[in-house]
Short mmCIF file of C-alpha atoms in Angstrom, two decimals:
data_model
loop_
_atom_site.label_atom_id
_atom_site.label_comp_id
_atom_site.label_asym_id
_atom_site.label_seq_id
_atom_site.Cartn_x
_atom_site.Cartn_y
_atom_site.Cartn_z
CA MET A 139 0.00 0.00 0.00
CA ASP A 140 0.98 3.64 -0.29
CA GLU A 141 3.43 4.41 2.54
CA ASN A 142 1.90 7.89 2.88
CA LEU A 143 -1.71 6.84 2.49
CA LEU A 144 -2.92 9.12 5.31
CA GLU A 145 -1.51 12.13 3.47
CA THR A 146 -2.45 11.07 -0.05
CA GLY A 147 -5.79 9.46 0.82
CA ASP A 148 -4.84 6.52 -1.40
CA LEU A 149 -6.06 3.26 0.15
CA SER A 150 -5.33 1.18 -2.95
CA LEU A 151 -3.79 -2.29 -2.59
CA THR A 152 -1.21 -3.69 -5.00
CA LEU A 153 -1.25 -7.48 -5.38
CA ILE A 154 1.88 -8.90 -7.02
CA TRP A 155 1.52 -11.62 -9.66
CA PRO A 156 -2.25 -12.19 -9.39
CA LYS A 157 -3.36 -15.68 -10.37
CA GLU A 158 -6.64 -17.32 -11.25
CA SER A 159 -7.26 -18.55 -7.70
CA ASP A 160 -7.01 -14.93 -6.44
CA GLU A 161 -10.27 -14.01 -8.20
CA ASN A 162 -12.62 -12.88 -5.45
CA ILE A 163 -14.28 -9.95 -3.65
CA TYR A 164 -11.76 -7.87 -1.68
CA THR A 165 -12.99 -5.55 1.08
CA CYS A 166 -11.18 -2.55 2.55
CA ARG A 167 -12.38 -1.15 5.89
CA VAL A 168 -11.18 1.97 7.71
CA TYR A 169 -11.58 2.03 11.51
CA ASN A 170 -11.22 4.76 14.13
CA LYS A 171 -9.47 4.29 17.45
CA ASN A 172 -12.64 2.83 18.97
CA GLY A 173 -12.83 0.12 16.33
CA GLU A 174 -15.80 1.69 14.56
CA VAL A 175 -15.95 1.36 10.78
CA LEU A 176 -15.60 4.79 9.21
CA MET A 177 -15.74 3.67 5.58
CA MET A 178 -15.74 0.48 3.59
CA LYS A 179 -15.43 -0.54 -0.05
CA ASP A 180 -15.65 -3.83 -1.98
CA VAL A 181 -13.60 -4.48 -5.10
CA TRP A 182 -14.18 -7.47 -7.34
CA LEU A 183 -10.93 -8.79 -8.79
CA ARG A 184 -11.28 -10.72 -12.04
CA VAL A 185 -8.13 -12.45 -13.27
CA LYS A 186 -8.23 -13.26 -16.97
CA VAL A 187 -6.24 -16.41 -17.65
CA GLN A 188 -4.68 -17.02 -21.05
CA GLN A 189 -6.49 -19.97 -22.60
CA VAL A 190 -4.93 -22.52 -24.93
CA GLU A 191 -7.27 -24.90 -26.77
CA VAL A 192 -6.21 -28.08 -28.50
CA GLU A 193 -7.77 -31.36 -29.62
CA SER A 194 -6.69 -34.58 -27.98
CA GLY A 195 -4.58 -36.68 -30.31
CA VAL A 196 -2.30 -33.85 -31.42
CA GLU A 197 1.41 -34.51 -30.94
CA SER A 198 2.04 -31.50 -28.69
CA VAL A 199 0.68 -28.23 -27.32
CA LEU A 200 2.58 -25.05 -26.40
CA LEU A 201 1.84 -22.99 -23.30
CA PRO A 202 3.52 -19.76 -24.46
CA TRP A 203 5.26 -17.27 -22.17
CA ARG A 204 7.89 -14.90 -23.50
CA ILE A 205 9.00 -12.14 -21.15
CA THR A 206 10.88 -8.84 -21.49
CA GLU A 207 12.61 -8.90 -18.09
CA ASP A 208 16.23 -10.01 -17.68
CA LEU A 209 16.55 -13.29 -15.81
CA ASP A 210 19.93 -12.71 -14.18
CA GLY A 211 20.05 -14.48 -10.83
CA VAL A 212 17.19 -16.82 -11.66
CA VAL A 213 17.91 -20.33 -10.41
CA LYS A 214 14.60 -22.11 -10.83
CA VAL A 215 11.65 -22.15 -13.26
CA GLU A 216 8.82 -24.48 -12.22
CA TRP A 217 5.61 -25.53 -13.97
CA LYS A 218 2.81 -27.17 -11.94
CA ASP A 219 -0.64 -28.48 -12.89
CA LYS A 220 -4.02 -27.98 -11.20
CA TYR A 221 -3.23 -30.70 -8.64
CA LYS A 222 0.10 -29.03 -7.72
CA ARG A 223 1.99 -31.87 -9.40
CA ILE A 224 5.34 -30.83 -10.87
CA VAL A 225 5.14 -30.76 -14.65
CA HIS A 226 8.63 -29.44 -15.45
CA VAL A 227 11.58 -27.94 -13.56
CA TYR A 228 14.52 -25.94 -14.94
CA GLN A 229 17.14 -25.26 -12.27
CA ASN A 230 20.78 -24.13 -12.21
CA GLY A 231 21.01 -24.13 -16.00
CA SER A 232 19.42 -27.46 -16.89
CA ASP A 233 16.20 -29.50 -16.77
CA GLN A 234 15.53 -31.60 -13.66
CA PRO A 235 13.48 -34.59 -14.89
CA GLY A 236 13.89 -36.37 -11.56
CA GLU A 237 11.61 -33.79 -9.93
CA GLN A 238 8.75 -34.30 -12.40
CA ASN A 239 5.64 -36.24 -11.57
CA GLN A 240 5.89 -39.56 -13.40
CA ILE A 241 2.88 -38.82 -15.62
CA TYR A 242 4.81 -35.98 -17.27
CA ARG A 243 8.15 -37.79 -17.55
CA ASN A 244 9.49 -37.63 -21.14
CA ARG A 245 6.49 -35.52 -22.20
CA THR A 246 7.66 -31.96 -21.54
CA LYS A 247 10.25 -29.62 -23.00
CA MET A 248 11.47 -26.05 -22.49
CA ASP A 249 13.88 -23.82 -24.41
CA GLU A 250 17.43 -25.01 -23.59
CA ASN A 251 18.55 -21.36 -23.55
CA LEU A 252 15.45 -20.03 -21.82
CA LEU A 253 17.34 -17.48 -19.67
CA GLU A 254 19.07 -15.99 -22.70
CA ASN A 255 16.01 -16.10 -24.93
CA LYS A 256 13.60 -15.00 -22.17
CA ASN A 257 11.35 -17.85 -23.23
CA LEU A 258 9.55 -19.67 -20.42
CA SER A 259 7.13 -21.53 -22.72
CA LEU A 260 6.34 -25.18 -22.03
CA THR A 261 5.73 -27.86 -24.66
CA LEU A 262 3.53 -30.76 -23.48
CA ARG A 263 3.48 -33.84 -25.71
CA TRP A 264 0.33 -35.86 -26.34
CA PRO A 265 -2.07 -33.80 -24.20
CA LYS A 266 -5.25 -35.60 -23.22
CA GLU A 267 -8.69 -34.50 -22.08
CA ARG A 268 -8.11 -35.22 -18.39
CA GLU A 269 -5.17 -32.77 -18.45
CA THR A 270 -7.54 -29.86 -19.01
CA GLY A 271 -7.00 -27.28 -16.26
CA ILE A 272 -4.83 -24.52 -14.87
CA TYR A 273 -1.04 -24.70 -15.33
CA THR A 274 1.16 -22.29 -13.38
CA CYS A 275 4.72 -21.22 -14.13
CA ARG A 276 6.78 -19.67 -11.31
CA VAL A 277 10.23 -18.13 -11.49
CA PHE A 278 12.38 -18.13 -8.32
CA ASN A 279 15.64 -16.40 -7.34
CA ARG A 280 18.41 -17.86 -5.18
CA GLU A 281 16.57 -16.98 -1.98
CA GLY A 282 13.48 -18.87 -3.13
CA THR A 283 11.47 -15.66 -3.67
CA ILE A 284 8.96 -15.69 -6.50
CA LEU A 285 10.05 -13.15 -9.10
CA MET A 286 7.17 -13.71 -11.52
CA MET A 287 4.26 -16.07 -12.05
CA LYS A 288 1.64 -16.79 -14.71
CA ASP A 289 -1.39 -19.08 -15.09
CA PHE A 290 -2.61 -20.78 -18.26
CA LEU A 291 -5.89 -22.58 -18.84
CA LEU A 292 -5.30 -25.62 -21.05
CA GLN A 293 -8.46 -26.89 -22.71
CA VAL A 294 -8.05 -30.32 -24.32
CA LYS A 295 -11.13 -31.23 -26.34
CA VAL A 296 -12.09 -34.78 -27.17
CA GLN A 297 -11.37 -35.14 -30.86
CA GLN A 298 -13.92 -37.76 -31.82
CA VAL A 299 -17.37 -38.78 -30.62
CA VAL A 300 -18.85 -42.17 -31.54
CA GLU A 301 -22.61 -42.60 -31.10
CA VAL A 302 -24.34 -45.96 -31.08
CA GLU A 303 -27.79 -47.36 -30.35
CA PRO A 304 -28.11 -49.63 -27.32
CA GLY A 305 -28.49 -53.29 -28.24
CA VAL A 306 -26.13 -53.30 -31.23
CA GLU A 307 -23.72 -56.21 -31.41
CA SER A 308 -20.56 -54.07 -31.39
CA VAL A 309 -19.14 -50.56 -31.77
CA LEU A 310 -15.80 -49.47 -33.23
CA LEU A 311 -13.62 -46.83 -31.53
CA PRO A 312 -11.49 -45.90 -34.56
CA TRP A 313 -7.83 -44.90 -34.75
CA ARG A 314 -5.70 -45.46 -37.83
CA ILE A 315 -2.19 -44.01 -37.88
CA ARG A 316 0.46 -43.28 -40.49
CA GLU A 317 3.52 -43.88 -38.32
CA ASP A 318 5.49 -47.14 -38.30
CA LEU A 319 5.51 -48.92 -34.94
CA ASP A 320 8.23 -51.16 -33.52
CA GLU A 321 7.38 -54.68 -32.44
CA ASP A 322 8.10 -53.97 -28.78
CA VAL A 323 5.42 -51.29 -28.39
CA ARG A 324 2.59 -51.60 -25.88
CA VAL A 325 -0.89 -50.39 -26.85
CA GLU A 326 -3.40 -49.72 -24.07
CA TRP A 327 -7.05 -48.72 -24.20
CA ARG A 328 -8.42 -47.38 -20.88
CA ASP A 329 -11.80 -45.96 -19.92
CA GLY A 330 -12.59 -42.71 -18.09
CA SER A 331 -11.99 -44.40 -14.72
CA HIS A 332 -8.57 -45.54 -15.98
CA ASP A 333 -9.65 -49.18 -15.94
CA LEU A 334 -7.77 -51.26 -18.50
CA VAL A 335 -10.09 -52.08 -21.40
CA HIS A 336 -7.63 -53.79 -23.75
CA VAL A 337 -3.87 -54.21 -23.96
CA TYR A 338 -1.71 -55.29 -26.89
CA PRO A 339 1.91 -55.75 -25.76
CA ASN A 340 4.66 -57.33 -27.78
CA GLY A 341 2.42 -58.30 -30.65
CA SER A 342 -0.18 -60.38 -28.79
CA ASP A 343 -3.36 -59.81 -26.75
CA HIS A 344 -3.22 -60.26 -22.97
CA PRO A 345 -6.84 -60.63 -21.81
CA GLY A 346 -5.75 -61.48 -18.25
CA GLU A 347 -4.66 -57.88 -17.69
CA LYS A 348 -8.04 -56.40 -18.57
CA ASN A 349 -10.65 -55.28 -16.07
CA GLN A 350 -13.18 -58.10 -15.72
CA PHE A 351 -15.96 -55.76 -16.88
CA TYR A 352 -14.42 -55.86 -20.39
CA ARG A 353 -13.13 -59.43 -20.48
CA THR A 354 -14.24 -61.24 -23.69
CA ARG A 355 -15.90 -58.02 -24.94
CA THR A 356 -12.99 -56.33 -26.76
CA LYS A 357 -10.95 -56.98 -29.86
CA MET A 358 -8.20 -55.29 -31.88
CA ASP A 359 -6.71 -55.95 -35.31
CA GLU A 360 -4.47 -59.02 -35.04
CA ASN A 361 -1.99 -57.36 -37.42
CA LEU A 362 -2.32 -53.88 -35.99
CA LEU A 363 1.40 -53.05 -36.36
CA GLU A 364 1.39 -53.99 -40.02
CA ASN A 365 -1.98 -52.42 -40.77
CA LYS A 366 -1.37 -49.36 -38.54
CA ASN A 367 -4.83 -49.88 -37.11
CA LEU A 368 -5.21 -49.19 -33.39
CA SER A 369 -9.02 -49.25 -33.44
CA LEU A 370 -10.90 -51.05 -30.67
CA THR A 371 -14.06 -53.12 -31.12
CA LEU A 372 -16.31 -53.23 -28.03
CA ARG A 373 -19.03 -55.90 -28.08
CA TRP A 374 -22.54 -55.37 -26.75
CA PRO A 375 -22.14 -51.74 -25.61
CA SER A 376 -24.53 -50.67 -22.87
CA GLU A 377 -25.34 -47.46 -21.00
CA ARG A 378 -22.54 -48.19 -18.53
CA ASP A 379 -20.04 -48.00 -21.38
CA THR A 380 -20.81 -44.34 -22.17
CA GLY A 381 -17.74 -42.20 -21.51
CA LYS A 382 -14.25 -41.35 -22.66
CA TYR A 383 -11.77 -43.98 -23.86
CA THR A 384 -8.05 -43.31 -24.28
CA CYS A 385 -5.60 -45.25 -26.42
CA THR A 386 -1.93 -44.83 -25.51
CA VAL A 387 1.07 -46.26 -27.32
CA TYR A 388 4.23 -46.83 -25.24
CA ILE A 389 7.74 -47.99 -25.95
CA GLU A 390 9.88 -48.83 -22.92
CA GLY A 391 7.51 -46.80 -20.74
CA THR A 392 7.68 -43.66 -22.90
CA ILE A 393 4.47 -42.36 -24.49
CA LEU A 394 4.75 -42.28 -28.27
CA MET A 395 1.20 -41.19 -29.07
CA MET A 396 -2.22 -40.91 -27.48
CA LYS A 397 -5.84 -40.32 -28.50
CA ASP A 398 -9.22 -39.88 -26.76
CA VAL A 399 -12.53 -41.13 -28.18
CA GLN A 400 -15.89 -40.32 -26.59
CA LEU A 401 -18.43 -43.16 -26.73
CA GLN A 402 -22.08 -42.15 -26.45
CA VAL A 403 -24.60 -44.96 -26.13
CA LYS A 404 -27.84 -43.20 -27.10
CA GLY A 405 -30.34 -42.82 -24.34
CA THR A 406 -27.57 -41.92 -21.86
CA VAL A 407 -26.30 -38.52 -20.78
CA GLN A 408 -22.67 -37.57 -21.38
CA ASN A 409 -20.48 -37.00 -18.32
CA GLN A 410 -22.73 -39.28 -16.29
CA PRO A 411 -21.60 -40.20 -12.74
CA GLU A 412 -19.02 -42.94 -12.56
CA ASP A 413 -20.30 -46.46 -12.13
CA THR A 414 -19.05 -48.97 -9.60
CA ARG A 415 -16.65 -50.96 -11.72
CA THR A 416 -13.71 -52.47 -9.89
CA ARG A 417 -11.07 -49.81 -9.21
CA SER A 418 -9.39 -48.12 -6.26
CA ASN A 419 -9.90 -44.55 -4.98
CA PRO A 420 -11.32 -43.11 -8.23
CA THR A 421 -11.38 -39.54 -6.86
CA ASP A 422 -7.65 -39.40 -6.20
CA PRO A 423 -6.03 -37.32 -8.99
CA LEU A 424 -2.81 -39.24 -8.53
CA MET A 425 -4.62 -42.34 -9.75
CA ASP A 426 -5.25 -40.77 -13.17
CA TYR A 427 -2.26 -42.68 -14.51
CA GLN A 428 -0.50 -45.92 -13.69
CA SER A 429 3.11 -46.89 -14.28
CA VAL A 430 3.80 -48.98 -17.36
#
């Protein structure tokens, strides 16, 4: 606040590096010596967050932040997601992948000369719908003081919606690719609760790994590597099957590509409450992903 506010009559408040979570009503009250309110004013702070929209299935998305300030003395640049998980860390002149949450490992990149180029942008590979939310970048000095901060709202839209009538024999969740795939890739389809729907590792189906809800109900192309066909056939779809399905391709634990498909069994409402299929702690954000 103004150090001479009694002289200047300026009761304004300066808030450094406002962020999306700071949006609120702020109230200033002026009291006399007896504690009586002499005057009062409300101010509504609205923080506009830069929004980045992208469709799931794209190879990467950029959260752009170029600055004009010199970054001398900066020792740490940190990106976090809406759950406060560490997305990317740049410290003492290099990336620190060991500090990342495992779900972002090998999926993020920053400018190697970010201090010189004043470029704090983050590239996130294979963004998916569940990664929609606020991402925050903070810049720290040697004393751990925040020098600057910015929020981004990433909006990942489901690229494809498949509608089907209840009672049909099967439905196809399509995904054909152009890229060549090595024989040691692992292809996983998972539902919106992250239950395993179908897995194709090392060139052969492994039905024993699937959630029992889907056992005997799914099928993929037997020559999917050769035909570049990652589509999934789901037999006898019902209302409980409505929701988002994600196909992820891994090699040695690294995500190569990823795509979301929304299945809508007609007569059901999208974004319906989760059912009671077998899974653990479905509300825990840390359970969004599992190690490969």
